[in-house]
Coordinates of C-alpha atoms in Angstrom, one line a residue:
X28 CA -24.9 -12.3 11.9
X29 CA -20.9 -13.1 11.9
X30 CA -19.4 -14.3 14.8
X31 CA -16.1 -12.3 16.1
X32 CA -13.4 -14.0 17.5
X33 CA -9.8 -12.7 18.4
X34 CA -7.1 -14.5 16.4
X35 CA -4.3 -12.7 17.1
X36 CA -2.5 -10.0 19.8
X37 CA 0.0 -8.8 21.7
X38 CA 1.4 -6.3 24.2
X39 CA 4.1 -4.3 25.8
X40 CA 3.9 -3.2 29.3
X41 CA 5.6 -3.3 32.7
X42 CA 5.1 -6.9 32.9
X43 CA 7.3 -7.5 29.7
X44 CA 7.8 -6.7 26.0
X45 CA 5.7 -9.4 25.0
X46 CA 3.0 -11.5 25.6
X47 CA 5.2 -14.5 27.0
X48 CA 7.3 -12.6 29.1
X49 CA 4.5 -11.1 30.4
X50 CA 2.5 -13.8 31.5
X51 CA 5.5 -15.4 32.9
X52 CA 6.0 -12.6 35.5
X53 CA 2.4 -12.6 36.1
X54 CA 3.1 -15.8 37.4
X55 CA 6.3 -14.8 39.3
X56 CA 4.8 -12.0 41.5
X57 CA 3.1 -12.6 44.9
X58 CA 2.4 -10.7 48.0
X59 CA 5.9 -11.6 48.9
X60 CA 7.6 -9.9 46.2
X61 CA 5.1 -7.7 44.9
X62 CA 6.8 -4.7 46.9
X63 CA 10.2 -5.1 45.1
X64 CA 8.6 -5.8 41.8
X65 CA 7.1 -2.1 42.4
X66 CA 10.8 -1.0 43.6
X67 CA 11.8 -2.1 40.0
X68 CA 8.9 -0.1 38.4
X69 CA 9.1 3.0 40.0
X70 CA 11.8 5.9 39.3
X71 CA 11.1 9.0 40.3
X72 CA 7.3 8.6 40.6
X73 CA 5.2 5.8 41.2
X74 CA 4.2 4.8 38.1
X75 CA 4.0 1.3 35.9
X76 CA 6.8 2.2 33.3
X77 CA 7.8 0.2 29.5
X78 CA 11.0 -1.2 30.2
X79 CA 12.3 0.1 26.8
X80 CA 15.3 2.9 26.2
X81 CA 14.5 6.0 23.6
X82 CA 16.2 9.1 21.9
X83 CA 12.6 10.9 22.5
X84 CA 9.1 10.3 23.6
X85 CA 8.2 10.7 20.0
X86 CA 10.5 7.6 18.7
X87 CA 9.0 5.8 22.1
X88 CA 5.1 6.3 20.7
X89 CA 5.7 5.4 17.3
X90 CA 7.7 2.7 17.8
X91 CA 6.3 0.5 20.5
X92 CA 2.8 1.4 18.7
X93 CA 4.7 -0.2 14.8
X94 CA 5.8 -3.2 17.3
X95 CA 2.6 -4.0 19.0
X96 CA 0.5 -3.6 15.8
X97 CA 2.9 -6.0 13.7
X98 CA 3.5 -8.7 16.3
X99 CA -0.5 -9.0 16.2
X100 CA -0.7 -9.2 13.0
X101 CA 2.0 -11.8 12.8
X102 CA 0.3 -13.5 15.8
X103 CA -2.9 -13.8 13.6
X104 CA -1.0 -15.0 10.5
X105 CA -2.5 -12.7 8.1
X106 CA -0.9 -12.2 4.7
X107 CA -0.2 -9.2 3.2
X108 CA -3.5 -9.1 1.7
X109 CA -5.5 -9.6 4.9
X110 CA -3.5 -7.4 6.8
X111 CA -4.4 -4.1 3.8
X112 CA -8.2 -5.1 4.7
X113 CA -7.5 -4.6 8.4
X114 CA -10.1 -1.5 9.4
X115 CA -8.1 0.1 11.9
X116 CA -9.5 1.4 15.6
X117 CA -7.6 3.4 18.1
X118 CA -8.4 4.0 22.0
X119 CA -6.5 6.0 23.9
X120 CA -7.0 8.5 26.6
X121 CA -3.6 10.8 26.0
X122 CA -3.6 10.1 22.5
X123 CA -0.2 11.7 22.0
X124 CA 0.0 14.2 24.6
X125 CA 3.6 12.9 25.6
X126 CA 4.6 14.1 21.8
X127 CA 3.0 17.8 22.5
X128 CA 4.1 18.0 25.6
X129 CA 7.9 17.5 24.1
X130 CA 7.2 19.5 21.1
X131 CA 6.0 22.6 23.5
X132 CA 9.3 22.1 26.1
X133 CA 11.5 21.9 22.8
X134 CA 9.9 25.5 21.6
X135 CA 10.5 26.8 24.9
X136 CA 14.2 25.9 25.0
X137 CA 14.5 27.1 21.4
X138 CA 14.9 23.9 19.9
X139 CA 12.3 24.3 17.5
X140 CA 10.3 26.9 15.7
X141 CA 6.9 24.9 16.1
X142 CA 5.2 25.0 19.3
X143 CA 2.7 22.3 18.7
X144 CA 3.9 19.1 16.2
X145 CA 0.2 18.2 15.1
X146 CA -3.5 19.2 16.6
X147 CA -5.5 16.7 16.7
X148 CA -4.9 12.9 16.3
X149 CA -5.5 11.9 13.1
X150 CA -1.6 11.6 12.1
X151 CA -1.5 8.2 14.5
X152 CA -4.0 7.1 12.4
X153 CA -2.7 8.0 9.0
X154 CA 0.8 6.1 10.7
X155 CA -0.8 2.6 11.1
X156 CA -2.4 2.8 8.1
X157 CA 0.7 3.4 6.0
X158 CA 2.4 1.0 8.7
X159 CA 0.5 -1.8 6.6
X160 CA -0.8 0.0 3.7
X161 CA -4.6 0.0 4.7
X162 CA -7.6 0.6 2.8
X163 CA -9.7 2.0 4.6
X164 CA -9.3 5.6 7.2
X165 CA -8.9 5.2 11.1
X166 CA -11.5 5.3 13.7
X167 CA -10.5 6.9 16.8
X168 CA -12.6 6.7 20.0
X169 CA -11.6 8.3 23.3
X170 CA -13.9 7.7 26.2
X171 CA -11.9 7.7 29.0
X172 CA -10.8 4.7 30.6
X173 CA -13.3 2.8 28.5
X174 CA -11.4 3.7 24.8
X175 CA -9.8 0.6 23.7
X176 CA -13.0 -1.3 25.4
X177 CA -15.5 0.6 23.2
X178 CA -13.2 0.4 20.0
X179 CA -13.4 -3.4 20.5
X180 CA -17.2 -2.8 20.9
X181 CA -17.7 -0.9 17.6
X182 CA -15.3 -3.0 15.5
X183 CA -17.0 -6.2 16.9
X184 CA -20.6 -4.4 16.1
X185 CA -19.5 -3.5 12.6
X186 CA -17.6 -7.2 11.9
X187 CA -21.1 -9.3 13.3
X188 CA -23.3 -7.0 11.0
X189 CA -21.2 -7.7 7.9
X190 CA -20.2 -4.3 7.4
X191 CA -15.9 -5.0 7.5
X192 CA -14.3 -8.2 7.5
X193 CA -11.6 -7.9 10.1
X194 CA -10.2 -5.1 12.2
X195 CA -6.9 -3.7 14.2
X196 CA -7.8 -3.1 17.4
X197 CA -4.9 -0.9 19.5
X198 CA -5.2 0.5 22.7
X199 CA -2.1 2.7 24.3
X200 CA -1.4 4.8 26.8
X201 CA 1.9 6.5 27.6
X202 CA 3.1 8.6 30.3
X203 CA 2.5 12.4 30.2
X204 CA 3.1 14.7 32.5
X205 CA -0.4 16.6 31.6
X206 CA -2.4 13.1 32.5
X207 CA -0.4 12.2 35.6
X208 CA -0.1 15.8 36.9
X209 CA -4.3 15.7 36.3
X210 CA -4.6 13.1 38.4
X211 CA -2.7 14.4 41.7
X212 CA -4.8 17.5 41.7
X213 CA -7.7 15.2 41.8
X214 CA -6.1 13.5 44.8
X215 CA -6.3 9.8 42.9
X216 CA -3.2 9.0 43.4
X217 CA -1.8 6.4 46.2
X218 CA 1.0 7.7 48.6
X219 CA 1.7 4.0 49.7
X220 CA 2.9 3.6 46.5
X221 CA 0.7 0.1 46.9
X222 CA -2.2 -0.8 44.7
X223 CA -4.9 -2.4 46.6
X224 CA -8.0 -2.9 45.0
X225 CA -11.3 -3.6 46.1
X226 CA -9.6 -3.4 49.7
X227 CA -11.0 -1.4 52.6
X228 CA -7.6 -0.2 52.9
X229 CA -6.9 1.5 49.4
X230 CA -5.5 4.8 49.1
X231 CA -5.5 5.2 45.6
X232 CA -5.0 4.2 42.4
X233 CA -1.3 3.6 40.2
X234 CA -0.9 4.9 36.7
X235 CA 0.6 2.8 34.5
X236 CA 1.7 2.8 30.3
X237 CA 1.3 -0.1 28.1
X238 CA 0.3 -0.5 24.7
X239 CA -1.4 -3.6 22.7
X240 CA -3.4 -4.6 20.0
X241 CA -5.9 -7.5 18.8
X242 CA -7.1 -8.9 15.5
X243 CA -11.0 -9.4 15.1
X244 CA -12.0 -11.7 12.5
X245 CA -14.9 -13.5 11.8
X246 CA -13.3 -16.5 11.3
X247 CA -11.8 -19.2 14.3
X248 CA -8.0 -19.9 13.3
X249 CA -7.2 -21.6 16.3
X250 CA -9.2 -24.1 18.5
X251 CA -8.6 -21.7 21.8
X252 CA -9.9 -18.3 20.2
X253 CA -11.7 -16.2 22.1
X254 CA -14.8 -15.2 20.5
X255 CA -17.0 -11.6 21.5
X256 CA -20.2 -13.3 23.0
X257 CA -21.5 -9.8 23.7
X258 CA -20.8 -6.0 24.7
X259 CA -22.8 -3.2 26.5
X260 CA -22.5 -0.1 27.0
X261 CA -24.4 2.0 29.9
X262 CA -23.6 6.3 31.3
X263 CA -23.9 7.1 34.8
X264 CA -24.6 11.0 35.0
X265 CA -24.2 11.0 38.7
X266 CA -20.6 12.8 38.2
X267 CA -18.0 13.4 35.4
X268 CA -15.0 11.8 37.7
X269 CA -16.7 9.2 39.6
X270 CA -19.3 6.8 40.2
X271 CA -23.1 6.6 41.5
X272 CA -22.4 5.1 45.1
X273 CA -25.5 2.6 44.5
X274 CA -23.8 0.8 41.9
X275 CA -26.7 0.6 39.7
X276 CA -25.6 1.5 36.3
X277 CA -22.4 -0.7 36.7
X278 CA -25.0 -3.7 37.4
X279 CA -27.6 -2.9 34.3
X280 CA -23.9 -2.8 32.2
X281 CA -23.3 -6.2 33.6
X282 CA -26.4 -7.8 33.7
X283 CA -27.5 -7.2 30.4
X284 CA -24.1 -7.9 28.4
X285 CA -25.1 -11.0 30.5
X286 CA -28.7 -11.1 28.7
X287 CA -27.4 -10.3 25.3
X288 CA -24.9 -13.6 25.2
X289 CA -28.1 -15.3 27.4
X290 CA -25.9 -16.6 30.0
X291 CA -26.3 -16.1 33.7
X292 CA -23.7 -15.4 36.2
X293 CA -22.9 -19.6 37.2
X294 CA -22.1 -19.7 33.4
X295 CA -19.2 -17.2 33.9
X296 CA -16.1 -18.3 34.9
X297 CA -14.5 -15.2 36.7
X298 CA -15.5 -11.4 36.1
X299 CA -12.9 -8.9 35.4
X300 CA -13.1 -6.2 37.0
X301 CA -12.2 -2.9 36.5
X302 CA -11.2 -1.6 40.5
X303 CA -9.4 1.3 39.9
X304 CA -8.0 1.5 43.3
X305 CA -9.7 5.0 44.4
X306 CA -12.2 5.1 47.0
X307 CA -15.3 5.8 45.2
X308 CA -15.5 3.6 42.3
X309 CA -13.7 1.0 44.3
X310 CA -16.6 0.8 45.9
X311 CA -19.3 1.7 43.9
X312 CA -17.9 -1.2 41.4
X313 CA -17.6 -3.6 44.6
X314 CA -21.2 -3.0 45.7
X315 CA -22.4 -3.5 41.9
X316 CA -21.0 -6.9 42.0
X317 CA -21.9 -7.4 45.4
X318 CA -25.8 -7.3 44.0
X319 CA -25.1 -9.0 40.8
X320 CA -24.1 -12.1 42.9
X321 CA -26.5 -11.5 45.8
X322 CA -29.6 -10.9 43.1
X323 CA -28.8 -14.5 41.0
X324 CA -27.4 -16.1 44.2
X325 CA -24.8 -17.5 42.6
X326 CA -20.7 -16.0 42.5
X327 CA -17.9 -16.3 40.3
X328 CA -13.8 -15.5 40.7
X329 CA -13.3 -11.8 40.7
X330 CA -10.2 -11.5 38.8
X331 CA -8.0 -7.9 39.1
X332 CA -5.1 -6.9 36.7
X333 CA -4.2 -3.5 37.8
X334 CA -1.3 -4.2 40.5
X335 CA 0.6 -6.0 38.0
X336 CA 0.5 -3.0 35.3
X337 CA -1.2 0.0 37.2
X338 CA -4.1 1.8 35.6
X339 CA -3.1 2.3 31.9
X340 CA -6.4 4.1 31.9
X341 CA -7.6 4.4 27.9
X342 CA -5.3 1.1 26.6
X343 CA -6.9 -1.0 29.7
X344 CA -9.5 -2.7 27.9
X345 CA -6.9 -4.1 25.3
X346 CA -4.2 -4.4 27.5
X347 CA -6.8 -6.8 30.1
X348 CA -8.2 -8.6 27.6
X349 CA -4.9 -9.5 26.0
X350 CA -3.0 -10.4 29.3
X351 CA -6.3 -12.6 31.0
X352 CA -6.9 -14.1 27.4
X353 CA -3.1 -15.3 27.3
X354 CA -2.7 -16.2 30.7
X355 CA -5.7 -18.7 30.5
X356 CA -4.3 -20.0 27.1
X357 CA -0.9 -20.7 29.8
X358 CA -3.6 -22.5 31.7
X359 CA -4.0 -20.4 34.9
X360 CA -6.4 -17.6 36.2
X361 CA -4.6 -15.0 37.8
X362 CA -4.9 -14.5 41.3
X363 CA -5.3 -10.9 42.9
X364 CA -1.9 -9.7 44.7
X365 CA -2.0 -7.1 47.6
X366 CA -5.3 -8.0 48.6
X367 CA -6.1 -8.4 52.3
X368 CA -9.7 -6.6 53.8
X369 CA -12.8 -6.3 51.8
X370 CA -15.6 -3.9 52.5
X371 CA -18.1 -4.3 55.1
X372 CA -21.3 -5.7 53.9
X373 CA -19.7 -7.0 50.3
X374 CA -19.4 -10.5 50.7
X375 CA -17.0 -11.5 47.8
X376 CA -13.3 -11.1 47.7
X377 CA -11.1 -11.2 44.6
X378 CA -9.2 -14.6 43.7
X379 CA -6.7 -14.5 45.6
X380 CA -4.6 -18.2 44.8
X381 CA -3.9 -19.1 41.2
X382 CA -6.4 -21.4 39.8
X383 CA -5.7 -23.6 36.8
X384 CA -7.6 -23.7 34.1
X385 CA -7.5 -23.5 30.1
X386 CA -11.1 -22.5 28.8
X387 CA -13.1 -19.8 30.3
X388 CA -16.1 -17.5 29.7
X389 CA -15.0 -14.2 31.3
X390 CA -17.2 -10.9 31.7
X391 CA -15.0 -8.2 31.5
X392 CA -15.8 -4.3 32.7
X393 CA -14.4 -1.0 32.5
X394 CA -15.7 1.8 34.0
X395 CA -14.6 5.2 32.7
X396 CA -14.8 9.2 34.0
X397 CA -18.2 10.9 32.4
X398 CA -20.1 8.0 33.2
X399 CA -18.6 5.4 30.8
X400 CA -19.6 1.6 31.1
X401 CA -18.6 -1.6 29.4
X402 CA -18.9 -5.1 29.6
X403 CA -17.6 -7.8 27.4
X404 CA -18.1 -11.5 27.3
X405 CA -15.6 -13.5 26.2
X406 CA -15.3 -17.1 25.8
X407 CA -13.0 -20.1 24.2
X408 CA -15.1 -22.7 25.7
X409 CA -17.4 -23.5 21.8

């Protein structure tokens, strides 16, 4: 079996247009600022936006997604060659609704004769592969908020077994009116305008857009490479749009990505998690965490990403991994901003001071609507 490792990535969100200038601000905000660094986000609607001017939504898809894919590729210093062997994986939860959604108001107004540009998602595939001339067709994977996460899982799955060589991973999201109007009627959304996860407080979660990518290879470039230890995947069918209040499925995810790299939960040096910011998974999540430590008596950091980019719902696994991974590489784990009362009867709170630090084993999890679970481990500590 191959090893995996990430050699190279990068990403555009409300943080920054890079990877530098995004872990720079992630070391800027606090709880002091955070509520003008939200004031600076927000427009009309509360919402994480790309800082980023466009004609249309269509020349705002296709080229932050050209950007993103390049700068990784030029981050993992492949050559022409290498990058043409690049199997290409896509997760996404809008896909590109924002494209329809402009295509439809454009036939409305009589702009255009064609009500819908393409159905179904295949010509962002056929894009990045003629963006660097690849061999092989596009996987796309759409499983909610887990996408990008499971299209890491399957290109690491099919790299380890020998089956490819190296892969694109990208994971995007960009706002749609379809997606964020969806989310409202499910009464997700916060009216604070504050994300506050894992806090007793919470009153909902913050959409966000972002877009990255990362290089799998089986090969270690660089001496602070992150390899894939493991990845898991577990379905809770207690409901399509949220989570089993015992926590139980999140914990077998966790505990057996946990099994499959044979570490146990001392070995870990903070947990990701995924803490959406509504009421149910917040806690189902905290209360499956709660028992992971509680069962092994033994705790780790609990980092949380979301109030510094919102939920970017399908891209989060990339976007996450990219942003804790570089941030760690700038020798600090990011502490958790807007954090102040925890559940009754969980007995961790999220990092909530900036540790330092420059090598770490991190188990990272997404939870997703239908049931979806992942967990990663990744480490730069071999």
């Amino acid at each position: 079996m191959n090893k995996v490792y990430i050699t190279g990535s990068s990403i555009i969100s409300a943080l920054g247009n890079n990877k530098n200038d995004s872990v720079k601000k992630i070391q800027e905000i606090n709880d002091n600022n955070y509520s003008e660094y939200l004031v600076n986000n927000f427009e009309e609607l509360k919402y994480y936006r790309i800082k980023k001017n466009f004609v249309s939504k269509e020349e705002k898809f296709y080229s932050i997604l050209k950007e993103v894919a390049l700068k990784a590729i030029e981050d993992a210093k492949l050559s022409k060659e290498e990058a043409e062997d690049l199997h290409i994986f896509l997760g996404s939860t809008s896909m590109s609704i924002s494209i329809e959604e402009e295509q439809h108001l454009k036939y409305k107004n009589g702009d255009s004769t064609e009500e819908i540009k393409n159905i179904g998602y295949g010509e962002i595939g056929h894009f990045v592969e003629n963006l660097i001339n690849s061999k092989y067709n596009t996987t796309i994977i759409q499983t909610a908020c887990t996408s990008s996460a499971n299209a890491i899982c399957y290109a690491n799955d099919l790299i380890k077994s020998k089956k490819i060589k190296r892969a694109l991973v990208l994971g995007f999201e960009f706002f749609n009116e379809t997606t964020y109007r969806g989310f409202q009627s499910l009464m997700l959304l916060s009216q604070t305008g504050e994300y506050k996860p894992f806090d007793i407080n919470s009153d909902g979660l913050i959409l966000g857009e972002a877009c990255s990518a990362v290089i799998l290879e089986s090969q270690k470039k660089e001496a602070n490479n992150f390899e894939i230890l493991s990845t898991n995947n577990s379905f809770d069918n207690y409901s399509v749009t949220s989570s089993n209040p015992n926590g139980e499925v999140t914990l077998s995810c966790m505990e057996e990505a946990l099994n499959k790299a044979n570490l146990t939960i001392d070995k870990i040096t903070c947990l990701k998690a995924h803490a959406t910011g509504s009421e149910n998974s917040n806690l189902s999540e905290a209360i499956a965490i709660d028992k992971l430590f509680k069962k092994y008596n033994k705790k780790t950091d609990v980092v949380i990403l979301k109030p510094y980019i919102g939920h970017t719902l399908g891209a989060c696994g990339t976007n996450e991994i990219v942003l804790l991974c570089e941030s760690i590489k700038n020798n600090f784990l990011p502490k958790t901003i807007n954090f102040y009362d925890k559940y009754n009867d969980i007995d961790f709170s999220p990092l909530q001071e900036t540790r330092k630090i420059d090598k770490a084993t991190i188990l990272f999890h997404y939870i997703g609507f239908g049931g979806s679970n992942t967990s990663i481990i990744l480490s730069n500590e071999s």
